[in-house]
Coordinates of C-alpha atoms in Angstrom, one line a residue:
X1 CA 53.6 -82.3 78.7
X2 CA 56.0 -83.2 75.8
X3 CA 56.5 -81.7 72.5
X4 CA 59.0 -83.4 71.0
X5 CA 62.1 -83.2 72.9
X6 CA 60.8 -79.9 75.5
X7 CA 58.7 -80.5 78.2
X8 CA 56.5 -78.3 79.1
X9 CA 53.4 -77.7 81.4
X10 CA 51.6 -75.6 79.2
X11 CA 49.1 -77.0 76.8
X12 CA 50.3 -78.8 73.3
X13 CA 49.4 -76.8 70.1
X14 CA 47.3 -79.4 69.3
X15 CA 45.5 -78.7 72.9
X16 CA 46.0 -74.6 71.4
X17 CA 44.5 -76.0 68.2
X18 CA 41.3 -77.5 69.4
X19 CA 40.6 -74.7 71.6
X20 CA 40.6 -72.1 69.2
X21 CA 37.3 -73.7 67.4
X22 CA 36.7 -75.1 63.7
X23 CA 39.2 -73.2 61.0
X24 CA 38.3 -69.7 60.0
X25 CA 37.1 -70.3 56.6
X26 CA 38.0 -67.8 53.6
X27 CA 35.6 -65.1 53.3
X28 CA 37.2 -64.3 49.3
X29 CA 37.9 -68.2 48.4
X30 CA 41.6 -68.4 47.1
X31 CA 43.4 -65.9 49.0
X32 CA 45.2 -67.8 51.8
X33 CA 47.0 -69.3 48.6
X34 CA 48.0 -66.0 46.9
X35 CA 49.2 -65.1 50.5
X36 CA 53.4 -65.0 50.5
X37 CA 55.3 -67.0 51.8
X38 CA 58.5 -66.9 53.8
X39 CA 61.1 -69.4 54.3
X40 CA 62.3 -69.7 58.1
X41 CA 65.5 -70.8 59.1
X42 CA 66.3 -71.7 62.6
X43 CA 70.4 -71.7 64.5
X44 CA 71.9 -72.1 67.3
X45 CA 74.8 -70.2 68.9
X46 CA 77.1 -72.8 70.2
X47 CA 80.5 -72.0 72.0
X48 CA 83.5 -74.0 73.2
X49 CA 85.0 -73.5 76.8
X50 CA 87.2 -70.5 75.2
X51 CA 83.8 -68.6 74.0
X52 CA 85.0 -69.5 70.5
X53 CA 81.9 -69.5 67.7
X54 CA 81.0 -73.4 66.7
X55 CA 80.9 -72.9 62.8
X56 CA 80.2 -75.7 60.1
X57 CA 82.1 -75.7 56.8
X58 CA 79.1 -76.9 54.3
X59 CA 79.9 -79.2 50.8
X60 CA 77.3 -77.3 49.3
X61 CA 78.7 -73.8 49.2
X62 CA 82.5 -71.7 49.6
X63 CA 81.0 -70.0 52.8
X64 CA 80.9 -71.3 56.4
X65 CA 77.6 -71.7 58.2
X66 CA 76.2 -71.6 61.7
X67 CA 74.9 -75.2 63.3
X68 CA 70.8 -75.2 61.9
X69 CA 69.1 -74.7 59.2
X70 CA 65.7 -75.0 57.5
X71 CA 62.4 -74.8 59.2
X72 CA 59.8 -77.4 58.0
X73 CA 57.1 -76.6 57.6
X74 CA 54.4 -76.1 60.4
X75 CA 57.9 -77.2 62.5
X76 CA 58.2 -74.7 65.8
X77 CA 61.6 -72.7 64.5
X78 CA 62.8 -73.9 68.2
X79 CA 62.0 -77.6 67.8
X80 CA 63.9 -77.3 63.3
X81 CA 67.1 -76.1 65.6
X82 CA 66.8 -79.0 67.8
X83 CA 66.2 -81.2 65.0
X84 CA 69.0 -79.9 62.6
X85 CA 71.6 -80.1 65.9
X86 CA 70.7 -83.7 65.9
X87 CA 71.1 -84.3 62.1
X88 CA 74.1 -82.2 61.1
X89 CA 76.0 -82.7 64.4
X90 CA 74.3 -86.0 66.1
X91 CA 74.3 -83.6 69.2
X92 CA 71.3 -84.0 71.5
X93 CA 70.7 -80.5 72.5
X94 CA 67.6 -78.6 74.1
X95 CA 68.4 -74.8 72.1
X96 CA 68.3 -71.2 74.5
X97 CA 67.5 -68.0 75.0
X98 CA 66.0 -66.4 71.5
X99 CA 69.0 -64.6 70.8
X100 CA 67.7 -62.8 67.4
X101 CA 65.8 -62.8 64.8
X102 CA 67.0 -61.6 61.2
X103 CA 64.9 -60.8 58.4
X104 CA 67.4 -61.7 54.8
X105 CA 65.9 -60.0 52.0
X106 CA 65.6 -62.0 48.1
X107 CA 68.9 -62.9 46.6
X108 CA 69.1 -64.3 43.2
X109 CA 67.1 -67.4 43.5
X110 CA 66.5 -67.7 47.2
X111 CA 63.0 -65.9 48.9
X112 CA 62.8 -64.1 51.8
X113 CA 63.8 -65.7 54.6
X114 CA 63.4 -65.0 58.3
X115 CA 65.9 -65.9 60.6
X116 CA 66.2 -67.5 64.2
X117 CA 69.4 -67.5 66.5
X118 CA 69.4 -69.9 70.1
X119 CA 71.5 -69.5 72.3
X120 CA 73.4 -73.1 72.3
X121 CA 75.6 -72.6 75.2
X122 CA 78.9 -74.6 75.4
X123 CA 80.1 -77.2 74.8
X124 CA 82.7 -79.1 76.7
X125 CA 85.4 -81.2 75.2
X126 CA 83.4 -84.9 75.0
X127 CA 80.6 -82.9 73.4
X128 CA 82.8 -81.6 71.2
X129 CA 85.3 -84.9 70.7
X130 CA 81.4 -86.7 69.8
X131 CA 79.6 -84.7 67.2
X132 CA 79.5 -86.8 64.3
X133 CA 78.9 -85.0 60.8
X134 CA 76.4 -85.6 58.5
X135 CA 78.9 -86.2 55.4
X136 CA 76.4 -85.4 52.5
X137 CA 76.4 -81.4 53.8
X138 CA 79.4 -80.4 56.1
X139 CA 83.0 -81.2 55.4
X140 CA 84.3 -79.9 59.1
X141 CA 83.5 -78.1 61.9
X142 CA 85.6 -74.8 63.1
X143 CA 85.6 -73.0 66.7
X144 CA 86.4 -69.4 65.5
X145 CA 86.6 -66.8 68.4
X146 CA 84.5 -63.4 68.5
X147 CA 87.2 -61.5 66.9
X148 CA 88.6 -63.6 63.7
X149 CA 85.0 -64.1 62.4
X150 CA 85.4 -60.8 60.4
X151 CA 88.4 -63.1 58.2
X152 CA 86.4 -66.1 58.2
X153 CA 84.8 -67.7 54.9
X154 CA 81.8 -65.9 56.3
X155 CA 78.7 -64.4 54.3
X156 CA 79.1 -60.7 55.1
X157 CA 75.0 -60.6 56.3
X158 CA 76.3 -64.1 58.7
X159 CA 78.7 -62.0 60.2
X160 CA 76.9 -59.4 61.5
X161 CA 74.3 -61.9 62.5
X162 CA 76.8 -63.9 64.8
X163 CA 77.9 -60.6 66.4
X164 CA 74.6 -59.6 67.1
X165 CA 73.9 -62.9 68.7
X166 CA 77.4 -62.4 70.3
X167 CA 76.2 -59.2 72.3
X168 CA 72.7 -60.5 72.9
X169 CA 73.6 -63.4 75.1
X170 CA 76.3 -61.7 76.8
X171 CA 73.5 -58.9 77.5
X172 CA 70.7 -61.3 78.4
X173 CA 68.5 -59.6 75.2
X174 CA 66.7 -60.3 72.2
X175 CA 67.9 -58.4 68.9
X176 CA 66.0 -57.7 65.7
X177 CA 67.5 -57.5 62.8
X178 CA 67.9 -56.8 58.8
X179 CA 70.0 -58.8 57.1
X180 CA 72.4 -58.6 60.7
X181 CA 71.8 -54.7 61.1
X182 CA 70.4 -53.7 63.9
X183 CA 66.7 -51.3 63.7
X184 CA 68.2 -47.5 62.7

């Protein structure tokens, strides 16, 4: 079966929903509309052959970002990551293993958020040369060595999240973090 651009031998989401049966009715009408909702984002840790991390200079903020973005309603985070890579960079790439799940607290006008970071793999020179920036969102790409992340124009939480993702990729683990920090 095919789900988006991913081929799987698992039943489709539609099949799974059908086997769940009739959707549960609310015992207390209106309760579901009063439940909190979270924003979700998904990004890819993409590297070059030298192990440097791909970062993007956005036009809409003073700090750099990872390739990826907001996951749409009813969209799988992994598929959202793939969609964002295509939209932002013209890069058709299936995100790999989940590296980090990071909870980001409410800050200013932004609601709290769950951030997923997937292993995007290593880009060869042909893939790097083929990147096409979404001009409405991005000004430039930058490859940064892991040891230089602290000096890059990143938010402190993104620096921590990137460092956790690099460590998880190297160790073959998945990390749960809070604002880029490991649980104590």
